[in-house]
Coordinates of C-alpha atoms in Angstrom, one line a residue:
M21 CA 185.7 89.9 8.4
E22 CA 188.9 91.8 8.9
C23 CA 187.6 93.3 12.1
D24 CA 186.8 89.8 13.6
D25 CA 189.1 88.2 16.1
L26 CA 190.1 84.6 15.4
Y27 CA 190.9 82.3 18.4
Y28 CA 193.0 79.2 18.1
W29 CA 192.9 76.2 20.4
N30 CA 196.3 75.6 21.9
G31 CA 195.4 72.8 24.4
P32 CA 195.9 69.1 23.8
P33 CA 194.5 67.8 20.5
A34 CA 191.0 66.3 20.5
V35 CA 190.7 62.6 20.7
W36 CA 187.7 61.2 18.8
P37 CA 186.1 57.8 19.7
K38 CA 186.5 54.7 17.7
H39 CA 183.2 53.3 16.5
E40 CA 182.4 49.6 15.8
N41 CA 180.3 49.0 12.6
P42 CA 179.1 52.7 12.4
C43 CA 177.4 52.4 9.0
S44 CA 173.7 51.5 9.1
W45 CA 173.2 51.8 5.3
D46 CA 171.7 48.5 4.0
G47 CA 172.1 49.2 0.3
T48 CA 174.4 47.5 -2.2
L49 CA 177.1 49.1 -4.3
T50 CA 177.5 48.2 -8.0
R51 CA 180.7 46.7 -9.2
A52 CA 182.0 50.1 -10.4
Q53 CA 180.9 51.8 -7.1
E54 CA 182.6 49.1 -5.1
K55 CA 185.8 49.5 -7.0
A56 CA 185.9 53.2 -6.3
A57 CA 184.9 52.8 -2.6
L58 CA 187.7 50.3 -2.1
R59 CA 190.3 52.7 -3.7
I60 CA 189.1 55.7 -1.5
T61 CA 189.2 53.6 1.6
E62 CA 192.7 52.4 0.7
A63 CA 193.8 56.0 0.3
I64 CA 192.5 56.9 3.8
L65 CA 194.1 53.9 5.5
N66 CA 197.4 54.5 3.8
R67 CA 197.3 58.2 4.7
E68 CA 197.6 59.2 1.0
N69 CA 197.6 63.0 0.5
E70 CA 194.9 63.3 -2.1
I71 CA 192.8 61.4 -4.6
L72 CA 190.3 62.4 -7.3
T73 CA 187.1 60.5 -7.7
W74 CA 185.8 61.4 -11.2
A75 CA 182.3 59.9 -11.5
V76 CA 179.5 60.8 -13.9
C77 CA 176.4 62.6 -12.7
G78 CA 174.2 60.1 -11.0
A79 CA 177.0 57.5 -10.4
G80 CA 176.1 57.5 -6.7
K81 CA 179.2 59.4 -5.4
T82 CA 177.7 59.8 -1.9
E83 CA 177.1 56.0 -1.5
M84 CA 180.7 55.3 -2.6
L85 CA 181.9 57.3 0.4
F86 CA 180.1 55.2 3.0
P87 CA 182.7 52.4 3.3
A88 CA 185.5 55.0 3.6
I89 CA 183.6 57.1 6.2
S90 CA 182.8 53.9 8.1
K91 CA 186.4 52.8 8.2
A92 CA 187.6 56.3 9.2
L93 CA 185.1 56.3 12.1
E94 CA 186.3 52.8 13.1
E95 CA 189.8 54.3 13.3
G96 CA 188.8 57.3 15.4
M97 CA 189.2 59.8 12.6
R98 CA 187.3 63.1 12.2
I99 CA 185.7 63.6 8.8
C100 CA 184.5 66.7 6.9
L101 CA 182.4 66.6 3.8
A102 CA 182.7 70.1 2.3
T103 CA 180.7 71.4 -0.7
P104 CA 180.4 74.9 -2.3
R105 CA 176.6 74.9 -2.1
A106 CA 174.3 75.2 0.9
D107 CA 171.6 73.3 -0.9
V108 CA 173.9 70.3 -1.1
V109 CA 174.6 70.4 2.6
R110 CA 170.9 70.4 3.4
E111 CA 170.4 67.4 1.0
L112 CA 173.3 65.4 2.3
K113 CA 172.5 65.7 6.0
P114 CA 169.4 63.4 6.2
R115 CA 171.1 60.9 3.9
L116 CA 174.2 60.7 6.1
E117 CA 172.0 60.6 9.2
K118 CA 170.2 57.6 7.8
A119 CA 173.4 55.9 6.8
F120 CA 175.2 56.6 10.1
Q121 CA 172.3 56.5 12.6
D122 CA 174.4 56.4 15.8
I123 CA 176.9 59.0 14.8
P124 CA 176.3 62.7 15.7
I125 CA 176.4 64.7 12.5
Q126 CA 176.9 68.5 12.3
A127 CA 175.7 70.5 9.2
L128 CA 177.2 74.0 8.8
Y129 CA 176.0 76.7 6.3
G130 CA 174.7 80.2 6.5
G131 CA 171.7 80.1 8.8
S132 CA 172.5 76.7 10.2
K133 CA 171.5 76.0 13.8
D134 CA 174.3 73.4 14.3
K135 CA 177.2 76.0 14.7
H136 CA 177.7 75.3 18.4
K137 CA 178.0 71.6 18.1
H138 CA 181.3 69.6 17.8
A139 CA 180.7 66.4 15.8
Q140 CA 183.1 63.8 14.5
L141 CA 181.3 63.8 11.1
L142 CA 180.8 67.2 9.7
I143 CA 179.0 68.4 6.5
A144 CA 179.7 72.0 5.6
T145 CA 179.9 74.6 2.9
T146 CA 183.5 75.5 2.0
H147 CA 183.0 78.9 3.5
Q148 CA 182.5 77.4 6.9
L149 CA 186.0 75.8 6.8
L150 CA 187.3 79.3 7.8
R151 CA 186.3 78.1 11.4
Y152 CA 188.9 75.4 11.5
E153 CA 192.6 74.8 11.7
D154 CA 194.4 71.4 11.8
A155 CA 191.0 69.7 12.5
F156 CA 190.3 66.9 10.1
D157 CA 191.8 63.5 9.3
V158 CA 189.7 63.1 6.2
M159 CA 188.5 65.9 3.9
V160 CA 186.0 65.3 1.1
I161 CA 185.6 68.2 -1.3
D162 CA 182.3 67.5 -3.1
E163 CA 181.9 69.3 -6.5
V164 CA 185.5 70.6 -6.3
D165 CA 185.1 72.4 -9.6
A166 CA 181.9 74.3 -8.6
F167 CA 181.6 78.1 -8.0
P168 CA 182.7 79.7 -5.7
F169 CA 185.3 77.2 -4.5
H170 CA 187.4 77.2 -7.7
A171 CA 187.1 81.0 -8.2
D172 CA 187.8 82.3 -4.6
P173 CA 191.4 81.7 -3.4
A174 CA 190.3 82.2 0.2
L175 CA 188.3 78.9 0.1
P176 CA 191.1 76.5 -0.9
F177 CA 193.2 78.3 1.6
A178 CA 190.7 77.7 4.4
E179 CA 190.2 74.1 3.3
K180 CA 194.0 73.4 3.4
R181 CA 194.3 75.1 6.8
S182 CA 191.5 73.0 8.2
R183 CA 193.3 69.7 7.4
K184 CA 195.7 67.8 9.7
S185 CA 199.2 67.2 8.3
T186 CA 198.3 63.5 7.8
C187 CA 194.8 64.3 6.3
T188 CA 193.6 62.5 3.2
T189 CA 191.7 64.8 0.8
I190 CA 189.2 63.3 -1.6
Y191 CA 188.0 65.4 -4.5
L192 CA 184.6 64.4 -6.0
T193 CA 183.2 65.7 -9.2
A194 CA 181.6 64.7 -12.5
T195 CA 183.3 67.6 -14.3
P196 CA 186.9 68.1 -13.1
R197 CA 188.7 71.3 -14.2
K198 CA 191.6 71.1 -16.6
V199 CA 194.2 71.4 -13.8
L200 CA 192.9 68.2 -12.1
K201 CA 192.6 66.3 -15.3
T202 CA 196.2 67.2 -16.3
K203 CA 197.6 66.2 -12.9
A204 CA 195.7 62.9 -13.0
R205 CA 196.8 62.2 -16.6
R206 CA 200.5 62.9 -15.7
G207 CA 200.3 60.6 -12.7
K208 CA 200.7 63.4 -10.2
L209 CA 197.2 62.9 -8.7
A210 CA 195.8 59.5 -7.7
H211 CA 192.4 59.0 -9.2
V212 CA 189.5 56.6 -9.7
F213 CA 187.1 56.9 -12.6
V214 CA 183.4 55.8 -12.6
P215 CA 181.9 56.2 -16.1
V216 CA 178.5 54.7 -15.5
R217 CA 175.4 55.6 -13.4
Y218 CA 174.4 53.4 -10.5
H219 CA 171.3 52.1 -12.4
G220 CA 173.3 51.0 -15.4
H221 CA 171.6 53.3 -18.0
P222 CA 173.5 55.9 -20.1
L223 CA 173.4 59.6 -19.5
P224 CA 170.7 61.4 -21.4
V225 CA 172.3 63.2 -24.4
P226 CA 171.0 66.8 -24.8
Q227 CA 169.1 67.8 -27.9
L228 CA 170.0 71.1 -29.5
K229 CA 167.0 73.3 -30.5
M230 CA 167.6 76.4 -32.6
W231 CA 165.4 79.4 -31.6
L232 CA 166.6 82.3 -33.7
A233 CA 164.5 85.0 -32.0
L234 CA 165.0 83.5 -28.5
N235 CA 165.9 86.7 -26.7
K236 CA 163.1 88.7 -28.4
E237 CA 160.4 86.1 -28.0
L238 CA 161.2 84.5 -24.7
P239 CA 159.8 87.3 -22.5
K240 CA 156.6 87.5 -24.5
Q241 CA 155.8 83.8 -24.2
N242 CA 153.3 82.3 -26.7
A243 CA 152.5 78.6 -27.5
S244 CA 154.0 78.8 -31.0
N245 CA 157.6 79.1 -29.8
P246 CA 160.0 76.1 -29.8
L247 CA 159.9 75.8 -26.1
F248 CA 156.2 75.4 -25.8
R249 CA 156.0 73.1 -28.8
W250 CA 158.4 70.8 -27.0
L251 CA 156.4 71.2 -23.7
L252 CA 153.2 70.2 -25.4
N253 CA 154.8 67.1 -26.9
R254 CA 157.1 65.7 -24.2
R255 CA 157.5 62.0 -24.1
N256 CA 156.4 61.8 -20.5
P257 CA 154.3 64.8 -19.3
E258 CA 154.1 63.4 -15.8
R259 CA 157.7 64.3 -15.1
Q260 CA 158.5 67.4 -13.2
L261 CA 160.3 70.2 -15.1
L262 CA 163.5 72.1 -14.4
L263 CA 163.8 75.2 -16.5
F264 CA 167.2 76.8 -16.3
L265 CA 167.7 80.5 -17.1
P266 CA 170.9 82.6 -17.3
T267 CA 170.0 85.5 -15.0
V268 CA 168.0 86.3 -11.9
E269 CA 166.1 89.0 -13.7
L270 CA 164.9 86.7 -16.4
T271 CA 164.0 84.0 -13.9
N272 CA 161.7 86.4 -12.0
Q273 CA 160.4 88.1 -15.1
L274 CA 159.2 84.8 -16.7
K275 CA 157.4 83.4 -13.7
T276 CA 154.0 85.0 -14.3
P277 CA 153.8 84.6 -18.1
F278 CA 155.0 81.0 -17.8
T279 CA 152.4 80.3 -15.2
N280 CA 149.6 81.8 -17.3
L281 CA 150.5 80.0 -20.5
M282 CA 151.0 76.7 -18.7
L283 CA 147.6 77.0 -17.0
E284 CA 146.0 77.9 -20.4
H285 CA 147.4 74.8 -22.0
K286 CA 146.7 72.6 -19.0
L287 CA 150.4 71.8 -18.4
I288 CA 149.8 72.7 -14.8
N289 CA 146.5 72.6 -12.9
H290 CA 147.1 75.4 -10.4
P291 CA 149.3 78.5 -10.3
D292 CA 151.0 77.2 -7.1
E293 CA 152.5 74.3 -9.1
L294 CA 155.1 76.7 -10.7
D295 CA 157.7 78.8 -9.0
A296 CA 161.0 80.5 -9.5
V297 CA 164.2 80.3 -7.4
H298 CA 167.6 81.9 -7.3
A299 CA 170.6 82.2 -4.9
A300 CA 169.3 85.4 -3.1
D301 CA 165.7 84.1 -2.8
P302 CA 164.8 84.1 1.0
D303 CA 162.4 81.2 0.4
R304 CA 165.0 79.2 -1.6
E305 CA 165.1 76.2 0.8
A306 CA 161.3 75.9 1.1
K307 CA 160.9 76.1 -2.7
V308 CA 163.5 73.4 -3.4
M309 CA 161.8 71.2 -0.7
S310 CA 158.4 71.8 -2.3
F311 CA 159.8 70.6 -5.7
R312 CA 161.4 67.6 -4.0
D313 CA 158.0 66.8 -2.4
K314 CA 156.3 67.2 -5.8
K315 CA 154.1 70.1 -4.6
L316 CA 155.7 72.1 -7.4
K317 CA 155.6 70.6 -10.9
V318 CA 157.7 73.3 -12.6
I319 CA 160.6 75.3 -11.2
L320 CA 162.4 78.2 -13.0
T321 CA 165.9 78.4 -11.7
T322 CA 169.3 79.9 -12.2
T323 CA 172.4 77.7 -12.0
I324 CA 172.0 77.2 -8.2
L325 CA 170.4 73.9 -9.0
E326 CA 172.9 72.8 -11.6
R327 CA 174.6 70.2 -9.4
G328 CA 174.4 68.4 -6.1
V329 CA 170.6 68.0 -6.0
T330 CA 168.7 64.9 -6.9
F331 CA 165.1 64.7 -8.1
P332 CA 163.8 61.3 -9.2
S333 CA 161.9 62.1 -12.4
V334 CA 162.5 65.3 -14.3
D335 CA 162.9 66.7 -17.7
V336 CA 165.4 69.6 -18.1
A337 CA 165.5 72.5 -20.4
I338 CA 168.1 75.3 -20.6
L339 CA 166.8 78.6 -22.1
D340 CA 169.5 80.6 -23.9
A341 CA 172.0 77.8 -23.5
G342 CA 174.6 79.9 -25.4
H343 CA 174.8 82.4 -22.6
D344 CA 178.3 82.8 -21.1
V345 CA 177.1 81.6 -17.7
F346 CA 176.5 78.1 -19.1
D347 CA 180.1 76.8 -19.6
E348 CA 180.8 73.2 -20.5
A349 CA 180.9 72.0 -16.8
A350 CA 177.6 73.7 -16.1
L351 CA 175.9 72.2 -19.1
V352 CA 177.1 68.7 -18.3
Q353 CA 176.0 69.1 -14.7
I354 CA 172.5 70.5 -15.6
A355 CA 172.0 67.6 -18.1
G356 CA 173.0 65.3 -15.3
R357 CA 169.8 66.2 -13.3
A358 CA 167.7 64.1 -15.7
G359 CA 167.3 60.3 -15.7
R360 CA 168.8 59.8 -12.2
N361 CA 166.3 57.3 -11.0
A362 CA 166.3 53.6 -11.9
N363 CA 162.5 53.7 -12.5
D364 CA 162.9 56.6 -14.9
P365 CA 166.4 56.7 -16.4
T366 CA 165.6 58.4 -19.7
G367 CA 164.7 62.0 -18.9
E368 CA 164.8 64.6 -21.7
V369 CA 167.4 67.3 -21.9
M370 CA 166.9 70.3 -24.2
F371 CA 169.4 73.1 -25.0
F372 CA 167.4 76.0 -26.5
H373 CA 169.7 78.5 -28.2
D374 CA 170.1 81.1 -30.9
G375 CA 173.4 79.8 -32.1
K376 CA 175.6 76.9 -31.2
T377 CA 178.6 77.5 -28.9
E378 CA 181.8 75.6 -28.2
A379 CA 180.6 74.9 -24.7
M380 CA 177.4 73.2 -25.9
L381 CA 179.2 71.1 -28.4
A382 CA 181.9 70.2 -25.8
A383 CA 179.3 69.2 -23.2
I384 CA 177.5 66.9 -25.7
Y385 CA 180.8 65.4 -26.8
S386 CA 181.8 64.9 -23.1
I387 CA 178.5 63.1 -22.3
K388 CA 178.8 60.9 -25.3
Q389 CA 182.3 60.0 -24.4
M390 CA 181.2 59.1 -20.9
N391 CA 178.5 56.9 -22.3
K392 CA 181.1 55.2 -24.6
R393 CA 183.5 54.6 -21.7
G394 CA 180.5 53.2 -19.8
G395 CA 179.9 50.6 -22.5
F396 CA 177.0 52.3 -24.3

């Protein structure tokens, strides 16, 4: 806040230890992942200024970073993995702790208990970068196109201030904004492209479903509408279900009628198997964890779960997909929640709408192009 004092360290610069073989991850990268990992590592060792890693949803971007993070730790560098969403920080921390078991890792977000630690490997929301100046040798911006990072100029400012002059910045995303695409196309931004998911299956292509009276019928809920006809005839009813809605009000409003109708048609067995979540929900973290632990079968959500979270076996539906909140990037990212597991790579994605929009058509075209570039 404007009334807060900011204190700067003016003593000698911190010296971080060099670690021998810091990575404890025992997985194997695919050929496409390995190519990207080598390029990212090369950028760090050569002290390149920035590089874009453009990889489809489910390509395994986090695993691609492991060799580069490992090499940076071997060289005594300090690394920050920053992301616009707190949910992503909470998901990444246990994965990185498992991959780098002997390296202290700090996670920073609103409500985090790690704020008084000083770790060599840091995971943080982009807001937390306001705490740092000239601090990092390697900066990874995960989901660089996500709100609020691309919409709030204070966040890119804080991110740039937190880097050392020799820092390498790695941008990660499945849906780069036009500015990054243009810079990469013109050769002004080094980049690596990964067009295929780690399990080798194509991205699920969304199906468009017209629902003319959507806004009128959705709050009432009955089993004859297009949504429930689809729910009753899903290819795999054992999958969990992510239902995306455009507003917090509608998300909360539909929780009870959805629960009642799903109980009536035996789509869930208990009312506690369905819940709703949004950004201001005080129980947001617990609800996402319950869904991840499969205690919840259905979750109604706003766009807070559009990216950066992984669930192994889900179907996805967007209700009122033509709403302004669902731009092309959001639609692609939401579709990317389905089919992420090698054991179930064919999740269904449905766009329920009362009229096609350019964003919907562009998202489907983008997904098909990605599949084409991936050899499908």
